[in-house]
CSV table of C-alpha atoms in Angstrom, one decimal:
chain,number,residue,atom,x,y,z
A,1,MET,CA,101.1,146.9,4.7
A,2,THR,CA,102.0,144.8,1.3
A,3,GLY,CA,100.9,147.3,-0.9
A,4,ALA,CA,102.1,150.4,1.0
A,5,MET,CA,105.6,148.9,0.4
A,6,ALA,CA,104.9,148.1,-3.0
A,7,TRP,CA,104.1,151.6,-3.8
A,8,ALA,CA,106.8,153.2,-1.8
A,9,MET,CA,109.1,151.6,-3.8
A,10,HIS,CA,107.5,151.7,-7.7
A,11,ALA,CA,109.6,154.9,-7.9
A,12,GLU,CA,112.8,153.1,-6.4
A,13,HIS,CA,115.4,152.2,-9.5
A,14,ILE,CA,116.5,148.9,-7.9
A,15,HIS,CA,118.1,146.0,-9.9
A,16,GLY,CA,119.5,142.8,-9.9
A,17,VAL,CA,119.8,140.8,-6.4
A,18,ARG,CA,118.6,143.7,-4.2
A,19,TRP,CA,115.3,142.7,-5.0
A,20,VAL,CA,115.6,139.9,-3.0
A,21,PRO,CA,115.5,142.2,0.8
A,22,LEU,CA,112.6,143.7,-0.6
A,23,LEU,CA,110.8,140.9,-1.8
A,24,LEU,CA,110.6,139.1,1.6
A,25,LEU,CA,110.0,142.2,3.4
A,26,MET,CA,107.2,142.4,1.3
A,27,SER,CA,106.1,138.9,1.0
A,28,ALA,CA,105.8,139.3,5.1
A,29,PRO,CA,102.5,140.0,5.4
A,30,LEU,CA,101.1,138.7,2.8
A,31,LEU,CA,102.2,135.3,4.2
A,32,ALA,CA,101.1,136.1,7.7
A,33,ALA,CA,97.5,137.1,6.3
A,34,VAL,CA,97.3,133.3,4.4
A,35,SER,CA,99.1,132.0,8.3
A,36,ILE,CA,96.1,133.0,10.1
A,37,ALA,CA,94.0,131.8,8.1
A,38,SER,CA,94.8,128.1,9.8
A,39,ARG,CA,93.9,126.4,12.4
A,40,ARG,CA,97.5,124.5,13.0
A,41,VAL,CA,98.7,125.9,15.6
A,42,GLY,CA,102.6,126.3,14.1
A,43,PHE,CA,100.5,128.6,11.5
A,44,GLN,CA,99.6,130.8,14.4
A,45,LEU,CA,102.2,131.1,15.4
A,46,LEU,CA,104.1,131.6,12.0
A,47,ALA,CA,101.7,134.9,12.0
A,48,ARG,CA,101.8,136.6,15.1
A,49,GLY,CA,105.6,136.3,15.1
A,50,ILE,CA,105.8,138.1,11.2
A,51,TRP,CA,103.7,140.4,13.3
A,52,TRP,CA,105.9,140.9,16.1
A,53,SER,CA,108.7,142.1,14.1
A,54,PHE,CA,107.4,143.9,12.1
A,55,LEU,CA,106.0,145.9,15.3
A,56,LEU,CA,109.3,145.9,16.7
A,57,LEU,CA,111.4,147.2,13.9
A,58,GLY,CA,108.5,149.6,12.8
A,59,GLY,CA,108.4,151.1,16.5
A,60,LEU,CA,112.1,151.5,16.7
A,61,ILE,CA,112.3,152.9,13.2
A,62,ALA,CA,109.1,155.3,13.7
A,63,ALA,CA,111.0,156.3,17.5
A,64,MET,CA,114.2,157.2,16.1
A,65,ILE,CA,113.7,158.4,12.9
A,66,GLY,CA,110.0,160.2,13.0
A,67,LEU,CA,108.7,162.3,10.3
A,68,GLU,CA,111.0,163.9,8.2
A,69,ASP,CA,110.3,166.5,4.4
A,70,ASP,CA,110.8,163.6,2.2
A,71,GLY,CA,106.8,161.9,3.5
A,72,LYS,CA,107.9,158.0,3.1
A,73,SER,CA,109.3,158.4,6.6
A,74,GLY,CA,105.6,157.6,8.1
A,75,TYR,CA,105.8,154.3,6.7
A,76,PRO,CA,107.3,152.8,9.6
A,77,CYS,CA,104.9,154.2,12.7
A,78,LEU,CA,101.9,153.3,9.1
A,79,PHE,CA,102.9,149.5,9.4
A,80,THR,CA,103.3,149.5,13.7
A,81,VAL,CA,100.1,150.7,14.1
A,82,ALA,CA,98.4,148.1,11.5
A,83,ASN,CA,101.0,145.3,13.0
A,84,ALA,CA,99.8,146.2,16.2
A,85,PHE,CA,95.7,145.9,15.0
A,86,CYS,CA,96.3,142.4,13.7
A,87,LEU,CA,98.0,141.1,17.1
A,88,LEU,CA,94.5,142.8,18.7
A,89,ALA,CA,92.4,142.3,16.7
A,90,VAL,CA,93.4,138.4,16.9
A,91,GLY,CA,94.0,138.1,20.6
A,92,THR,CA,94.5,134.0,21.3
A,93,THR,CA,92.0,133.5,18.6
A,94,GLY,CA,93.4,129.3,17.4
A,95,LEU,CA,95.8,129.4,20.8
A,96,ASP,CA,94.0,127.0,22.3
A,97,ASP,CA,92.9,124.7,20.4
A,98,ASP,CA,94.8,121.3,21.1
A,99,GLY,CA,95.0,120.0,17.7
A,100,GLY,CA,97.5,118.2,16.4
A,101,ARG,CA,101.1,117.6,17.4
A,102,PHE,CA,101.4,120.1,20.3
A,103,ARG,CA,99.3,119.1,23.6
A,104,PRO,CA,102.3,120.1,26.2
A,105,ALA,CA,100.6,119.1,29.7
A,106,ALA,CA,101.8,121.9,31.1
A,107,PHE,CA,103.5,125.6,30.7
A,108,ARG,CA,101.3,126.3,27.0
A,109,GLY,CA,101.7,130.2,27.5
A,110,THR,CA,105.2,129.1,28.4
A,111,LEU,CA,106.4,128.0,25.3
A,112,LEU,CA,104.5,129.2,22.8
A,113,LEU,CA,105.7,132.7,23.6
A,114,ALA,CA,108.4,131.5,23.2
A,115,MET,CA,108.2,130.2,20.3
A,116,VAL,CA,106.9,133.5,18.9
A,117,LEU,CA,109.5,135.7,20.4
A,118,ALA,CA,111.6,132.9,18.7
A,119,ILE,CA,109.7,133.7,15.0
A,120,ALA,CA,109.8,136.9,15.2
A,121,ASP,CA,113.7,137.4,16.1
A,122,SER,CA,113.9,135.2,12.6
A,123,VAL,CA,111.8,137.1,10.7
A,124,THR,CA,114.1,139.8,11.1
A,125,LEU,CA,117.6,138.2,11.1
A,126,LEU,CA,116.4,137.1,7.8
A,127,TRP,CA,115.2,140.6,5.9
A,128,ILE,CA,118.5,142.1,7.6
A,129,GLY,CA,120.8,139.0,6.8
A,130,SER,CA,119.8,139.8,3.3
A,131,ALA,CA,120.0,142.6,3.0
A,132,GLN,CA,123.4,142.9,4.2
A,133,ALA,CA,124.3,140.1,2.8
A,134,VAL,CA,123.0,141.7,-0.9
A,135,ASP,CA,124.8,144.7,0.2
A,136,ALA,CA,127.8,144.1,1.9
A,137,ARG,CA,128.3,140.6,1.1
A,138,ALA,CA,128.4,139.9,5.0
A,139,PHE,CA,126.6,136.8,6.0
A,140,GLY,CA,126.8,136.7,10.0
A,141,ALA,CA,122.4,137.5,11.1
A,142,LEU,CA,121.9,134.7,7.8
A,143,PHE,CA,124.5,132.1,9.8
A,144,LEU,CA,122.4,132.4,13.3
A,145,VAL,CA,118.2,131.8,10.5
A,146,PRO,CA,118.6,128.2,10.5
A,147,GLY,CA,118.9,127.4,14.0
A,148,MET,CA,116.5,129.6,15.3
A,149,ILE,CA,113.9,127.5,12.5
A,150,VAL,CA,115.3,124.4,13.0
A,151,GLY,CA,114.9,124.8,17.5
A,152,VAL,CA,111.4,126.2,16.6
A,153,ILE,CA,110.2,123.5,14.8
A,154,GLY,CA,112.0,120.8,17.9
A,155,LEU,CA,109.6,123.4,20.8
A,156,LEU,CA,106.7,123.0,18.5
A,157,ARG,CA,107.6,118.8,18.4
A,158,LEU,CA,107.5,119.6,22.5
A,159,ARG,CA,111.2,117.9,22.1
A,160,THR,CA,113.9,118.5,24.8
A,161,TRP,CA,116.6,119.6,22.0
A,162,GLY,CA,114.2,122.2,20.3
A,163,LEU,CA,114.4,123.7,23.3
A,164,LEU,CA,118.4,123.4,23.7
A,165,ILE,CA,118.8,125.3,20.5
A,166,SER,CA,117.1,128.3,21.3
A,167,LEU,CA,118.0,128.6,24.1
A,168,THR,CA,122.4,128.1,22.4
A,169,CYS,CA,120.7,130.1,19.2
A,170,ASN,CA,119.6,133.3,21.9
A,171,VAL,CA,122.8,133.5,23.6
A,172,LEU,CA,124.5,133.5,20.1
A,173,VAL,CA,122.5,136.4,18.8
A,174,ALA,CA,123.2,138.0,22.7
A,175,ILE,CA,127.5,138.3,22.7
A,176,LEU,CA,127.4,139.1,18.6
A,177,ALA,CA,124.9,141.8,18.7
A,178,SER,CA,126.6,143.4,21.9
A,179,THR,CA,130.3,143.3,21.1
A,180,GLY,CA,129.1,144.8,18.1
A,181,VAL,CA,130.2,141.1,16.0
A,182,LEU,CA,127.1,141.6,13.9
A,183,ASN,CA,128.0,144.5,11.5
A,184,LEU,CA,124.0,146.3,12.9
A,185,PRO,CA,123.2,150.1,14.2
A,186,ALA,CA,123.4,150.3,17.6
A,187,GLU,CA,119.4,150.6,17.9
A,188,LEU,CA,118.6,147.2,16.4
A,189,ARG,CA,121.8,145.5,18.0
A,190,TRP,CA,120.0,146.2,21.1
A,191,LEU,CA,116.3,145.2,20.7
A,192,LEU,CA,117.8,142.4,19.3
A,193,VAL,CA,119.8,141.7,23.3
A,194,SER,CA,116.5,142.8,24.7
A,195,THR,CA,114.4,140.2,22.4
A,196,ALA,CA,117.4,137.3,22.9
A,197,ILE,CA,117.4,138.0,27.3
A,198,ALA,CA,113.6,138.2,26.5
A,199,GLN,CA,113.5,134.8,25.6
A,200,LEU,CA,116.3,132.8,28.3
A,201,LEU,CA,114.3,134.0,30.4
A,202,VAL,CA,110.7,132.8,30.1
A,203,PRO,CA,111.2,129.1,30.0
A,204,VAL,CA,112.4,129.9,33.5
A,205,PRO,CA,109.8,128.3,34.8
A,206,MET,CA,110.5,124.9,33.0
A,207,TRP,CA,114.3,124.6,33.3
A,208,ILE,CA,113.2,124.7,37.4
A,209,ALA,CA,110.4,122.7,37.0
A,210,ILE,CA,112.0,120.5,35.6
A,211,ALA,CA,114.7,119.8,38.3
A,212,ARG,CA,112.7,120.3,41.0
A,213,ARG,CA,111.3,117.0,39.5
A,214,ARG,CA,107.3,118.2,40.3
A,215,LEU,CA,105.1,119.0,37.6
A,216,PRO,CA,104.0,122.3,38.0
A,217,PRO,CA,101.0,124.4,39.1
A,218,PRO,CA,97.7,124.6,36.4
A,219,GLU,CA,99.0,127.8,35.6
A,220,ARG,CA,98.4,131.7,36.9
A,221,PHE,CA,97.5,135.2,35.3
A,222,ARG,CA,96.4,134.2,32.6
A,223,ARG,CA,94.4,136.9,32.5
A,224,LEU,CA,97.2,139.8,33.6
A,225,LYS,CA,99.6,138.3,31.3
A,226,ARG,CA,96.6,139.2,28.1
A,227,VAL,CA,96.5,142.5,29.9
A,228,VAL,CA,99.9,143.5,30.1
A,229,SER,CA,100.6,141.2,26.2
A,230,THR,CA,97.9,144.1,25.1
A,231,ALA,CA,99.1,147.2,26.8
A,232,VAL,CA,102.9,146.4,25.4
A,233,ILE,CA,100.9,145.4,22.6
A,234,ALA,CA,99.4,149.7,22.4
A,235,GLY,CA,101.6,151.3,24.0
A,236,ILE,CA,104.7,150.5,20.9
A,237,ALA,CA,101.6,151.6,18.5
A,238,ALA,CA,100.9,155.0,20.5
A,239,SER,CA,105.4,155.9,21.3
A,240,SER,CA,105.4,155.9,17.0
A,241,VAL,CA,102.8,158.2,16.8
A,242,TYR,CA,103.9,159.8,18.9
A,243,PHE,CA,107.6,160.2,18.3
A,244,THR,CA,106.4,161.1,13.9
A,245,TYR,CA,103.9,163.5,14.2
A,246,PHE,CA,104.1,165.2,17.8
A,247,TYR,CA,107.9,164.7,19.2
A,248,SER,CA,110.0,167.8,17.9
A,249,ARG,CA,113.8,166.8,17.0
A,250,PRO,CA,117.1,169.1,17.8
A,251,PRO,CA,118.5,169.9,14.3
A,252,GLY,CA,121.3,167.8,13.1
A,253,SER,CA,120.5,164.9,16.0
A,254,ARG,CA,120.9,161.2,14.2
A,255,VAL,CA,118.3,158.9,12.4
A,256,PHE,CA,118.5,155.9,12.3
A,257,TRP,CA,118.9,153.2,9.7
């Protein structure tokens, strides 16, 4: 993916600080490749968060743009399929390791999912925010990134404040994106709203168990969760291929980005 992006950018006349968001974007797949080789849960989550960010963003762009005459519009579909392959290939390898500080007594799967989604949103906002800061001197999206990163660190250390910070950041993202305060394309704003709402709903069973002061039952439906996640990943990849190569767009239809 890094090589494909570098090849696509080599003929573009880009100068100065405009390279900053592009370098962040191109370095992300390399960071994921290095992180997945580590046995630490934090690095495993970082790799998956990067892949999920590219999967969702690439799938959205591929669905909205399709294939145009310049040929480069096929790259979002390529990236979506590549990240889907990475996620399906790695599966849950490395996430069941009890090494390090991350040893929750319960809701391990819930915490892992919350952190992956938070990392994915952080990566998306970091890249989009960097592009906006360079092009339009708008820093709203970037201001949300530090809080989300702190929340992930807190969750990884099994601290209650980490969950509270993550929930606060998700509420802010949902409000700012849905009201248009974040100056983003409508499709991207609603993607961020959807992932923020998902992160608000994921820890609900945990909050119920805490309020009832009861030990939760053993985690159920683990196999079903894996089947659902696999279906979602494959579905996003398949939809990006369909909208890029098989869907006929009406003339003059609006495109994303």
